[in-house]
Amino acid sequence: LASRGRIVFSPAKGIHRQIESPVSLELVITPQDILQRGADQKWKRIPAGRHPEARMMIESFLSIFSGDTGRWTAEFDLFFEGTPEKWSLGLAPRKGRPAARRLRRITARGAGPALTALVVEETSGARTETAFGAPKLLPAVPQDEAAKLFPTLAPEKELP
Amino acid sequence: VKRAVLLAAAVAGLAAFLAVRLVRGFQPDTDILALLPAENRDPLLARATEIFLRRSGGSLIFLVEADDPAPAVDALTESMKSSSLFKSVWKEGDPAKEAAFRDFYFPARAAMLSAGDRDALRGPDPAKRLLDRVAERLYGPLAVLAGDKLAEDPLLLFPSLASTWLDLVDGAGDPRRALVFAELAGDAFDARVQDQAVAWMRDAGIRLAALKPKATLSWTGLLPFAHAERTRIQRETGWLSAGSVFGIAFLMLLVFRSPKPLLLGFLSVGAGLLAGTAVTLAALGRVHAVTFAFGSSLIGSAVDYAMYWLAHRRLAPTEETGEGISARIGVALTLSAATTALSYVALGFTPLPGLRQMAVFSSVGLMTALAAVLWWFPFFLRRTPGGSLSPRWLAPMEALRRFWSDRRRAAVAAALCAVLGLAGLSRIRFDDNPRRFNHPPQARLDEDARVRKASGGLDPSKFVFLQASTEEELLRLQESAQDRLSVLKSSGALDGFRCLAPFLPSAARAAENRKLLSQALGSDPKTVARRLTELGLPAGGAALQALAPDAGRPFTVESWLSTSVSEGLRALWIGGTPDGFGAFVFLEGVHDADALRRGMEDLPGARYHDRVSEYRDLFARYRRIASGLLAVAYAAIFLLLAGRYGLRGGMAVVLPVLLAALVTFGLLSAVGVPFNLMHVLGLVLVLGMSADYAIFYVESARHPEAFPAAGLGIALSVASTMLSFGLSGLSGTPLLQSLGMVVALGMLFALVFSPAPLAFLEERRG
C-alpha cells in the first residue's frame, strides 16, 4: 500500500497528517485527542483510548516527533548510528511492554535537524515506510493555519 | 418417669440422626441468598438467576494498579496457572485469547458485521460507504489493528468487528491498570475453597508488594463476598452464643447457688437446640448459619421454662415434690409454650425460606425444652437447692406487682403508656431497602466498586432479561434489544450494556448481513474492483466470493459455549430450560430507569429489572403480610386465653403484650428508626415470648403465696432473654440487629407491664 500526503508538526499543537492519495484523509494527533476526517468531510474522534495498541503507536509517533526521550526510554531500547548530518535512530520495544506485542521496531532517519523517513516494522511482518520529502522548518505554525489544521471537537463525536 | 424415658429416647434418636448427617459432611448454609425468597412470579427468571449464579459464581476479576502493571500481571497469571484453585486464567489483551477469537470468528466475519459496517451497507450507495470506511481504517491510525489477513479480508470486516468487541470487553484502557480474569475450579460457596482462595490472595498481595512496592492488587466476584459474609456470621454466632451462655450461667449460679439448676437449664436448652436442628434438617433439608445464630436467641426463650420451674422449686416448701411442682405450674407453662408456638407458626407463613427454618427450629426446640423441664426436672431435682433466698431478690418484682395492683393507678398508667406509644407511632417510617438485610463490609464494597469500574462498571443488580420460546427467537430478541439499547445509550439513559448479540448472531441476522454485503458488492462489481485496486488492496474475486450468501448460522451456540471465546460471557446465556429460553443483558450506569422500562415494554420477551427496587417492593409486601400475621397471632392468642379466662380476662392478659408492642414501636419511631420486615418479626417474637409473663401472674393469683416465685421466674426469664437478644441487638448482621433491638426493648416493657392483668381480673374473681 502506498499513500502520499503532507505532515505538519507543531511542538505546541501536535501532528496534522493529510493523506492526498489514494484517499483523502486527515488525521490530527494532539496530546489530548486523535481526530480524523474522511470522505464525508466530518471530523470524528477516534476512540484510541479503548485500543491500547493504537494508542501506543500514536503516542510513540508523538514522542518521536517531539523528542520526548523520557517516554522512549521507558518503552523502548534505543539505537543510534550515523553523524549529526545523516543519522538513524532505532526504537525497539522492551520485552514485556505492550508495544512489543505488535511492534518489532521503529526507525527514524534524518539529516541535520530534519526527519526524512520513518519506518515501522510490525511483528506480523508488515512494514510501513513514511518518507518526508522537502521538509520545511518554520519558527511556528501561523495562527490562522493552526486553527484550520488543529480543530477542536465536542466530546461526544466518536468514530463508530 | 415413663414420659421422661420416652423423651430421652426421642432426643437420643434425633441426636443419632444428627450425628449421621454430621459424619456425612453436613455444613450449614452461609449464603445469605438462601434466606431470601425464591423468585415466585417468573419461573424462567428464577431458574435463570439460579443458573447465572451457578455459572458466574466461580468468576473472579483481579485488578493490578501500578505504573507499569505488565510484570506484576505476568507474575500473577503464572502463579494462578500453577494453582489448583483456578480452572482457567486469562488476562486483558491476552494474545492466546485474541488468537482464539480470530480463529473462531474470522470465518464468520461476513455473517456478523460490525454495527458501523452494517449501517454503511444499509444506507444509500452502500458499496462506496463501505469502501470509504475501509480506506479510513487502512490509512488511519487504527491500521495497526488491520491484522495480517488483508489478502483474505480486504474489506477489513474482521478488524472492524474485533474493535466492537474491544469496546465491549475491555476496560477504560488506562495503562496503569490491568485486569486478570479467572474461573474457580471449586464452588465459591464451599468454605474450604473460600479459605484457600483468600489465603492465596493474601500471599499474592505480599508477593506483588515485594515485586512492586507501590502496586495494589484488588479482586471481586461472588467468593470474596461470600467469604466476608460467612466469616462475619461465624464470628457473631460464636460470640452471641458464648455471651448468652456465660451470661445466663452467671445469673443462675447467682440466684440458685448451685451448679445443678444451671446444668439442668443447659440440659433442657441443649435438648431443644438438638431437636430443633435435627427436625429442621429432616423437614426442610437444610439449616442456615443465621438460623443457628437465631437459635442462640432461642436459649433465652427456652430457658424461661427452666427458670420458672426452678424459681418455684427455689421458693417452694421443701416437702413439695418435683412432680408436684410440674403439676402445679404445668398448665401455665404449657399455655405459655402454646402462645409462643402460635407466634412462631405465624413466622412459618411468611414466604422467606430463612424464616420458615427459624419457625420450625424454634417451635420444635421450645416444645422439646418444655417437655424436658416438666418431665426431667422432677427426676433430677427432688429437693430445693441452695439455702433460703434473700428477700432482696424478690423486692423489685414485688414492688412492681404492688404498683399494678391498684386498678385506678393501673388504668391511668396503661392509658398514659398507650397515648405515648401512639404519639411515637405518628412518626413511623418504613425502609424496605434489601441492602439493610445484607450489608457487606464497606472495605469489600469499595474494592468491588474499584474493580468493577476498571472492568466496565456493570451493575449486576440492573439488567434486561430476555425470554423466548426458541433459540433462534432468543438470538433475534438479543439483536433487537441491542438495537433498542444502543438508541437509549446515545440518548443518555445508560452508559453502556453487555449483551451477547455481537458474539452470537441469529440465523436471520447472519443471512441478512450476507445479503447486504453481496448486494452492495454485486451491484457494480467493476467500480468496487477499481476502488479496491486504487486503495492498494487485492481486487481478486476469491476473497469477495468467500463472502457470498450462505444459508444458516456460521456456528452453533453449543460450539460457542464449548470454546474459550465464550469465557467471561457465557454466564449471560441461559439457553433452553423447561420454562423457555433465556438470556441476560447487563447494564452500566443507568441514569433513566423509566426510559429503559418503557424502551423494553414494547419489545415482547424483554423486561428491565432493577433487583434492588424489586426486592424493596417484595420486602415491603412481606412486611405487610407479617404485620397481618402478627394481628392474627394476637387474635389467636386472645381466643386461646379467652377460652381459659373469659372475654374480659383474655383482654386483660393480652394487654401487657399489646402495650409492650405499642410502646416499643412508639419509642423506636420517636427516635427515628425506620422499620422493616425484621422489626415486625421481632414483635412476633416479643408476643411469643412475653405472653407467658401475664399468664404466670394470673395463674399464680389462684395461689397468692406463689406471686414471689412468679416474679422471680419472670425476672430471670427477661434477664436471660435480654442477655441473648440484647446481644444480638449489637450484631453487625442487620437482620439480627433489627430483631434484637425490638426484642430487647419489647421484653423489657413486657416485664414492666406483666402484672397489669392482676388489677383488671380482681373484679371477676370477686
PDB file of N, CA, C and O in Angstrom, chain A residues 81-139:
ATOM      1  N   GLU A  81      22.826   5.575  15.217  1.00  0.00           N
ATOM      2  CA  GLU A  81      24.050   5.480  14.419  1.00  0.00           C
ATOM      3  C   GLU A  81      24.112   6.631  13.439  1.00  0.00           C
ATOM      4  O   GLU A  81      23.106   7.293  13.172  1.00  0.00           O
ATOM      5  N   GLY A  82      25.313   6.874  12.890  1.00  0.00           N
ATOM      6  CA  GLY A  82      25.493   7.937  11.910  1.00  0.00           C
ATOM      7  C   GLY A  82      26.128   9.166  12.518  1.00  0.00           C
ATOM      8  O   GLY A  82      26.707   9.124  13.609  1.00  0.00           O
ATOM      9  N   THR A  83      25.976  10.262  11.799  1.00  0.00           N
ATOM     10  CA  THR A  83      26.562  11.540  12.219  1.00  0.00           C
ATOM     11  C   THR A  83      25.429  12.535  12.369  1.00  0.00           C
ATOM     12  O   THR A  83      24.317  12.262  11.902  1.00  0.00           O
ATOM     13  N   PRO A  84      25.657  13.675  13.009  1.00  0.00           N
ATOM     14  CA  PRO A  84      24.587  14.670  13.128  1.00  0.00           C
ATOM     15  C   PRO A  84      24.031  15.084  11.758  1.00  0.00           C
ATOM     16  O   PRO A  84      22.878  15.497  11.653  1.00  0.00           O
ATOM     17  N   GLU A  85      24.819  14.943  10.705  1.00  0.00           N
ATOM     18  CA  GLU A  85      24.330  15.342   9.379  1.00  0.00           C
ATOM     19  C   GLU A  85      23.409  14.283   8.780  1.00  0.00           C
ATOM     20  O   GLU A  85      22.469  14.592   8.058  1.00  0.00           O
ATOM     21  N   LYS A  86      23.730  13.019   9.025  1.00  0.00           N
ATOM     22  CA  LYS A  86      22.894  11.937   8.484  1.00  0.00           C
ATOM     23  C   LYS A  86      22.790  10.849   9.553  1.00  0.00           C
ATOM     24  O   LYS A  86      23.763  10.150   9.814  1.00  0.00           O
ATOM     25  N   TRP A  87      21.619  10.774  10.172  1.00  0.00           N
ATOM     26  CA  TRP A  87      21.505   9.909  11.347  1.00  0.00           C
ATOM     27  C   TRP A  87      20.354   8.919  11.218  1.00  0.00           C
ATOM     28  O   TRP A  87      19.465   9.076  10.367  1.00  0.00           O
ATOM     29  N   SER A  88      20.398   7.965  12.086  1.00  0.00           N
ATOM     30  CA  SER A  88      19.341   6.948  12.107  1.00  0.00           C
ATOM     31  C   SER A  88      19.111   6.559  13.578  1.00  0.00           C
ATOM     32  O   SER A  88      20.052   6.249  14.291  1.00  0.00           O
ATOM     33  N   LEU A  89      17.846   6.659  13.992  1.00  0.00           N
ATOM     34  CA  LEU A  89      17.501   6.359  15.402  1.00  0.00           C
ATOM     35  C   LEU A  89      16.544   5.173  15.425  1.00  0.00           C
ATOM     36  O   LEU A  89      15.487   5.214  14.790  1.00  0.00           O
ATOM     37  N   GLY A  90      16.961   4.105  16.111  1.00  0.00           N
ATOM     38  CA  GLY A  90      16.088   2.919  16.166  1.00  0.00           C
ATOM     39  C   GLY A  90      15.444   2.781  17.535  1.00  0.00           C
ATOM     40  O   GLY A  90      16.075   3.025  18.557  1.00  0.00           O
ATOM     41  N   LEU A  91      14.164   2.417  17.534  1.00  0.00           N
ATOM     42  CA  LEU A  91      13.447   2.188  18.794  1.00  0.00           C
ATOM     43  C   LEU A  91      12.856   0.783  18.766  1.00  0.00           C
ATOM     44  O   LEU A  91      11.984   0.506  17.947  1.00  0.00           O
ATOM     45  N   ALA A  92      13.346  -0.082  19.634  1.00  0.00           N
ATOM     46  CA  ALA A  92      12.789  -1.445  19.709  1.00  0.00           C
ATOM     47  C   ALA A  92      12.047  -1.580  21.040  1.00  0.00           C
ATOM     48  O   ALA A  92      12.613  -1.271  22.089  1.00  0.00           O
ATOM     49  N   PRO A  93      10.781  -1.987  21.004  1.00  0.00           N
ATOM     50  CA  PRO A  93      10.030  -2.065  22.267  1.00  0.00           C
ATOM     51  C   PRO A  93      10.700  -3.018  23.248  1.00  0.00           C
ATOM     52  O   PRO A  93      11.224  -4.064  22.847  1.00  0.00           O
ATOM     53  N   ARG A  94      10.685  -2.643  24.503  1.00  0.00           N
ATOM     54  CA  ARG A  94      11.285  -3.509  25.527  1.00  0.00           C
ATOM     55  C   ARG A  94      10.415  -4.751  25.710  1.00  0.00           C
ATOM     56  O   ARG A  94       9.198  -4.688  25.566  1.00  0.00           O
ATOM     57  N   LYS A  95      11.090  -5.847  26.045  1.00  0.00           N
ATOM     58  CA  LYS A  95      10.398  -7.120  26.234  1.00  0.00           C
ATOM     59  C   LYS A  95       9.335  -6.986  27.333  1.00  0.00           C
ATOM     60  O   LYS A  95       9.594  -6.377  28.365  1.00  0.00           O
ATOM     61  N   GLY A  96       8.173  -7.489  27.069  1.00  0.00           N
ATOM     62  CA  GLY A  96       7.110  -7.466  28.077  1.00  0.00           C
ATOM     63  C   GLY A  96       6.257  -6.201  28.034  1.00  0.00           C
ATOM     64  O   GLY A  96       5.205  -6.134  28.640  1.00  0.00           O
ATOM     65  N   ARG A  97       6.714  -5.159  27.288  1.00  0.00           N
ATOM     66  CA  ARG A  97       5.937  -3.929  27.207  1.00  0.00           C
ATOM     67  C   ARG A  97       4.805  -4.125  26.189  1.00  0.00           C
ATOM     68  O   ARG A  97       4.925  -4.940  25.264  1.00  0.00           O
ATOM     69  N   PRO A  98       3.696  -3.370  26.335  1.00  0.00           N
ATOM     70  CA  PRO A  98       2.569  -3.547  25.416  1.00  0.00           C
ATOM     71  C   PRO A  98       2.983  -3.391  23.956  1.00  0.00           C
ATOM     72  O   PRO A  98       2.491  -4.106  23.072  1.00  0.00           O
ATOM     73  N   ALA A  99       3.934  -2.459  23.700  1.00  0.00           N
ATOM     74  CA  ALA A  99       4.333  -2.180  22.318  1.00  0.00           C
ATOM     75  C   ALA A  99       4.935  -3.421  21.653  1.00  0.00           C
ATOM     76  O   ALA A  99       4.815  -3.608  20.436  1.00  0.00           O
ATOM     77  N   ALA A 100       5.569  -4.267  22.458  1.00  0.00           N
ATOM     78  CA  ALA A 100       6.278  -5.413  21.889  1.00  0.00           C
ATOM     79  C   ALA A 100       5.345  -6.422  21.242  1.00  0.00           C
ATOM     80  O   ALA A 100       5.776  -7.255  20.441  1.00  0.00           O
ATOM     81  N   ARG A 101       4.064  -6.357  21.576  1.00  0.00           N
ATOM     82  CA  ARG A 101       3.144  -7.343  21.018  1.00  0.00           C
ATOM     83  C   ARG A 101       2.909  -7.143  19.534  1.00  0.00           C
ATOM     84  O   ARG A 101       2.701  -8.098  18.793  1.00  0.00           O
ATOM     85  N   ARG A 102       2.880  -5.881  19.069  1.00  0.00           N
ATOM     86  CA  ARG A 102       2.600  -5.618  17.661  1.00  0.00           C
ATOM     87  C   ARG A 102       3.810  -5.095  16.893  1.00  0.00           C
ATOM     88  O   ARG A 102       3.874  -5.199  15.692  1.00  0.00           O
ATOM     89  N   LEU A 103       4.740  -4.494  17.645  1.00  0.00           N
ATOM     90  CA  LEU A 103       5.784  -3.711  17.004  1.00  0.00           C
ATOM     91  C   LEU A 103       7.140  -4.383  17.122  1.00  0.00           C
ATOM     92  O   LEU A 103       7.506  -4.836  18.207  1.00  0.00           O
ATOM     93  N   ARG A 104       7.849  -4.482  15.991  1.00  0.00           N
ATOM     94  CA  ARG A 104       9.213  -5.017  16.096  1.00  0.00           C
ATOM     95  C   ARG A 104      10.183  -3.856  16.292  1.00  0.00           C
ATOM     96  O   ARG A 104      11.033  -3.885  17.146  1.00  0.00           O
ATOM     97  N   ARG A 105      10.025  -2.817  15.458  1.00  0.00           N
ATOM     98  CA  ARG A 105      10.979  -1.704  15.539  1.00  0.00           C
ATOM     99  C   ARG A 105      10.439  -0.478  14.797  1.00  0.00           C
ATOM    100  O   ARG A 105       9.726  -0.602  13.805  1.00  0.00           O
ATOM    101  N   ILE A 106      10.805   0.694  15.308  1.00  0.00           N
ATOM    102  CA  ILE A 106      10.534   1.940  14.584  1.00  0.00           C
ATOM    103  C   ILE A 106      11.903   2.571  14.300  1.00  0.00           C
ATOM    104  O   ILE A 106      12.718   2.698  15.222  1.00  0.00           O
ATOM    105  N   THR A 107      12.143   2.923  13.061  1.00  0.00           N
ATOM    106  CA  THR A 107      13.415   3.574  12.744  1.00  0.00           C
ATOM    107  C   THR A 107      13.125   4.964  12.186  1.00  0.00           C
ATOM    108  O   THR A 107      12.344   5.109  11.242  1.00  0.00           O
ATOM    109  N   ALA A 108      13.737   5.948  12.797  1.00  0.00           N
ATOM    110  CA  ALA A 108      13.609   7.324  12.292  1.00  0.00           C
ATOM    111  C   ALA A 108      14.935   7.701  11.627  1.00  0.00           C
ATOM    112  O   ALA A 108      15.998   7.491  12.215  1.00  0.00           O
ATOM    113  N   ARG A 109      14.837   8.189  10.386  1.00  0.00           N
ATOM    114  CA  ARG A 109      16.073   8.617   9.713  1.00  0.00           C
ATOM    115  C   ARG A 109      16.002  10.116   9.486  1.00  0.00           C
ATOM    116  O   ARG A 109      14.914  10.658   9.233  1.00  0.00           O
ATOM    117  N   GLY A 110      17.153  10.786   9.594  1.00  0.00           N
ATOM    118  CA  GLY A 110      17.124  12.228   9.435  1.00  0.00           C
ATOM    119  C   GLY A 110      18.407  12.790   8.880  1.00  0.00           C
ATOM    120  O   GLY A 110      19.425  12.095   8.788  1.00  0.00           O
ATOM    121  N   ALA A 111      18.334  14.045   8.498  1.00  0.00           N
ATOM    122  CA  ALA A 111      19.504  14.773   8.025  1.00  0.00           C
ATOM    123  C   ALA A 111      19.505  16.105   8.764  1.00  0.00           C
ATOM    124  O   ALA A 111      18.560  16.883   8.621  1.00  0.00           O
ATOM    125  N   GLY A 112      20.540  16.325   9.574  1.00  0.00           N
ATOM    126  CA  GLY A 112      20.570  17.546  10.379  1.00  0.00           C
ATOM    127  C   GLY A 112      19.373  17.581  11.317  1.00  0.00           C
ATOM    128  O   GLY A 112      19.031  16.566  11.928  1.00  0.00           O
ATOM    129  N   PRO A 113      18.683  18.723  11.386  1.00  0.00           N
ATOM    130  CA  PRO A 113      17.546  18.808  12.313  1.00  0.00           C
ATOM    131  C   PRO A 113      16.273  18.186  11.744  1.00  0.00           C
ATOM    132  O   PRO A 113      15.272  18.102  12.449  1.00  0.00           O
ATOM    133  N   ALA A 114      16.283  17.777  10.466  1.00  0.00           N
ATOM    134  CA  ALA A 114      15.024  17.331   9.836  1.00  0.00           C
ATOM    135  C   ALA A 114      14.887  15.812   9.820  1.00  0.00           C
ATOM    136  O   ALA A 114      15.863  15.089   9.630  1.00  0.00           O
ATOM    137  N   LEU A 115      13.647  15.375  10.017  1.00  0.00           N
ATOM    138  CA  LEU A 115      13.314  13.950   9.923  1.00  0.00           C
ATOM    139  C   LEU A 115      13.026  13.659   8.455  1.00  0.00           C
ATOM    140  O   LEU A 115      12.230  14.347   7.816  1.00  0.00           O
ATOM    141  N   THR A 116      13.694  12.645   7.887  1.00  0.00           N
ATOM    142  CA  THR A 116      13.477  12.381   6.461  1.00  0.00           C
ATOM    143  C   THR A 116      12.651  11.122   6.226  1.00  0.00           C
ATOM    144  O   THR A 116      11.982  11.006   5.209  1.00  0.00           O
ATOM    145  N   ALA A 117      12.708  10.172   7.152  1.00  0.00           N
ATOM    146  CA  ALA A 117      11.916   8.946   6.947  1.00  0.00           C
ATOM    147  C   ALA A 117      11.605   8.286   8.282  1.00  0.00           C
ATOM    148  O   ALA A 117      12.346   8.430   9.252  1.00  0.00           O
ATOM    149  N   LEU A 118      10.474   7.570   8.258  1.00  0.00           N
ATOM    150  CA  LEU A 118      10.061   6.840   9.463  1.00  0.00           C
ATOM    151  C   LEU A 118       9.646   5.440   9.008  1.00  0.00           C
ATOM    152  O   LEU A 118       8.777   5.300   8.155  1.00  0.00           O
ATOM    153  N   VAL A 119      10.288   4.411   9.545  1.00  0.00           N
ATOM    154  CA  VAL A 119       9.973   3.049   9.130  1.00  0.00           C
ATOM    155  C   VAL A 119       9.408   2.290  10.339  1.00  0.00           C
ATOM    156  O   VAL A 119      10.035   2.264  11.391  1.00  0.00           O
ATOM    157  N   VAL A 120       8.222   1.732  10.148  1.00  0.00           N
ATOM    158  CA  VAL A 120       7.602   0.973  11.229  1.00  0.00           C
ATOM    159  C   VAL A 120       7.550  -0.496  10.818  1.00  0.00           C
ATOM    160  O   VAL A 120       6.987  -0.828   9.777  1.00  0.00           O
ATOM    161  N   GLU A 121       8.148  -1.351  11.613  1.00  0.00           N
ATOM    162  CA  GLU A 121       8.108  -2.787  11.322  1.00  0.00           C
ATOM    163  C   GLU A 121       7.289  -3.474  12.413  1.00  0.00           C
ATOM    164  O   GLU A 121       7.555  -3.280  13.594  1.00  0.00           O
ATOM    165  N   GLU A 122       6.285  -4.225  11.950  1.00  0.00           N
ATOM    166  CA  GLU A 122       5.406  -4.887  12.918  1.00  0.00           C
ATOM    167  C   GLU A 122       5.792  -6.348  13.086  1.00  0.00           C
ATOM    168  O   GLU A 122       6.456  -6.918  12.218  1.00  0.00           O
ATOM    169  N   THR A 123       5.357  -6.953  14.188  1.00  0.00           N
ATOM    170  CA  THR A 123       5.694  -8.366  14.437  1.00  0.00           C
ATOM    171  C   THR A 123       5.062  -9.272  13.391  1.00  0.00           C
ATOM    172  O   THR A 123       5.546 -10.367  13.134  1.00  0.00           O
ATOM    173  N   SER A 124       3.952  -8.800  12.775  1.00  0.00           N
ATOM    174  CA  SER A 124       3.274  -9.621  11.764  1.00  0.00           C
ATOM    175  C   SER A 124       4.059  -9.657  10.467  1.00  0.00           C
ATOM    176  O   SER A 124       3.713 -10.399   9.547  1.00  0.00           O
ATOM    177  N   GLY A 125       5.113  -8.829  10.351  1.00  0.00           N
ATOM    178  CA  GLY A 125       5.872  -8.766   9.109  1.00  0.00           C
ATOM    179  C   GLY A 125       5.505  -7.524   8.303  1.00  0.00           C
ATOM    180  O   GLY A 125       6.207  -7.177   7.352  1.00  0.00           O
ATOM    181  N   ALA A 126       4.406  -6.853   8.662  1.00  0.00           N
ATOM    182  CA  ALA A 126       4.015  -5.639   7.936  1.00  0.00           C
ATOM    183  C   ALA A 126       5.063  -4.542   8.166  1.00  0.00           C
ATOM    184  O   ALA A 126       5.655  -4.450   9.242  1.00  0.00           O
ATOM    185  N   ARG A 127       5.282  -3.749   7.117  1.00  0.00           N
ATOM    186  CA  ARG A 127       6.308  -2.702   7.209  1.00  0.00           C
ATOM    187  C   ARG A 127       5.724  -1.439   6.587  1.00  0.00           C
ATOM    188  O   ARG A 127       5.175  -1.475   5.486  1.00  0.00           O
ATOM    189  N   THR A 128       5.785  -0.329   7.300  1.00  0.00           N
ATOM    190  CA  THR A 128       5.268   0.934   6.785  1.00  0.00           C
ATOM    191  C   THR A 128       6.401   1.940   6.746  1.00  0.00           C
ATOM    192  O   THR A 128       7.038   2.196   7.776  1.00  0.00           O
ATOM    193  N   GLU A 129       6.664   2.483   5.562  1.00  0.00           N
ATOM    194  CA  GLU A 129       7.740   3.465   5.468  1.00  0.00           C
ATOM    195  C   GLU A 129       7.144   4.806   5.077  1.00  0.00           C
ATOM    196  O   GLU A 129       6.396   4.903   4.107  1.00  0.00           O
ATOM    197  N   THR A 130       7.410   5.820   5.869  1.00  0.00           N
ATOM    198  CA  THR A 130       6.949   7.174   5.547  1.00  0.00           C
ATOM    199  C   THR A 130       8.173   8.007   5.211  1.00  0.00           C
ATOM    200  O   THR A 130       9.067   8.171   6.058  1.00  0.00           O
ATOM    201  N   ALA A 131       8.226   8.493   3.956  1.00  0.00           N
ATOM    202  CA  ALA A 131       9.368   9.327   3.556  1.00  0.00           C
ATOM    203  C   ALA A 131       8.926  10.777   3.569  1.00  0.00           C
ATOM    204  O   ALA A 131       7.845  11.106   3.088  1.00  0.00           O
ATOM    205  N   PHE A 132       9.722  11.632   4.146  1.00  0.00           N
ATOM    206  CA  PHE A 132       9.380  13.053   4.214  1.00  0.00           C
ATOM    207  C   PHE A 132      10.224  13.803   3.184  1.00  0.00           C
ATOM    208  O   PHE A 132      11.420  14.016   3.393  1.00  0.00           O
ATOM    209  N   GLY A 133       9.598  14.168   2.060  1.00  0.00           N
ATOM    210  CA  GLY A 133      10.322  14.897   1.022  1.00  0.00           C
ATOM    211  C   GLY A 133      10.222  16.381   1.321  1.00  0.00           C
ATOM    212  O   GLY A 133       9.200  16.845   1.807  1.00  0.00           O
ATOM    213  N   ALA A 134      11.258  17.081   1.051  1.00  0.00           N
ATOM    214  CA  ALA A 134      11.306  18.543   1.188  1.00  0.00           C
ATOM    215  C   ALA A 134      10.726  19.053   2.497  1.00  0.00           C
ATOM    216  O   ALA A 134       9.754  19.808   2.501  1.00  0.00           O
ATOM    217  N   PRO A 135      11.316  18.643   3.623  1.00  0.00           N
ATOM    218  CA  PRO A 135      10.798  19.179   4.885  1.00  0.00           C
ATOM    219  C   PRO A 135      11.105  20.679   5.023  1.00  0.00           C
ATOM    220  O   PRO A 135      12.151  21.130   4.595  1.00  0.00           O
ATOM    221  N   LYS A 136      10.121  21.380   5.591  1.00  0.00           N
ATOM    222  CA  LYS A 136      10.306  22.827   5.817  1.00  0.00           C
ATOM    223  C   LYS A 136      10.327  23.088   7.312  1.00  0.00           C
ATOM    224  O   LYS A 136       9.501  22.546   8.043  1.00  0.00           O
ATOM    225  N   LEU A 137      11.268  23.902   7.759  1.00  0.00           N
ATOM    226  CA  LEU A 137      11.313  24.240   9.186  1.00  0.00           C
ATOM    227  C   LEU A 137      10.878  25.679   9.371  1.00  0.00           C
ATOM    228  O   LEU A 137      11.466  26.588   8.791  1.00  0.00           O
ATOM    229  N   LEU A 138       9.831  25.894  10.122  1.00  0.00           N
ATOM    230  CA  LEU A 138       9.343  27.249  10.375  1.00  0.00           C
ATOM    231  C   LEU A 138       9.461  27.523  11.872  1.00  0.00           C
ATOM    232  O   LEU A 138       9.392  26.590  12.673  1.00  0.00           O
ATOM    233  N   PRO A 139       9.614  28.768  12.264  1.00  0.00           N
ATOM    234  CA  PRO A 139       9.691  29.059  13.716  1.00  0.00           C
ATOM    235  C   PRO A 139       8.404  28.652  14.431  1.00  0.00           C
ATOM    236  O   PRO A 139       8.439  28.196  15.560  1.00  0.00           O
TER     237      PRO A 139
END
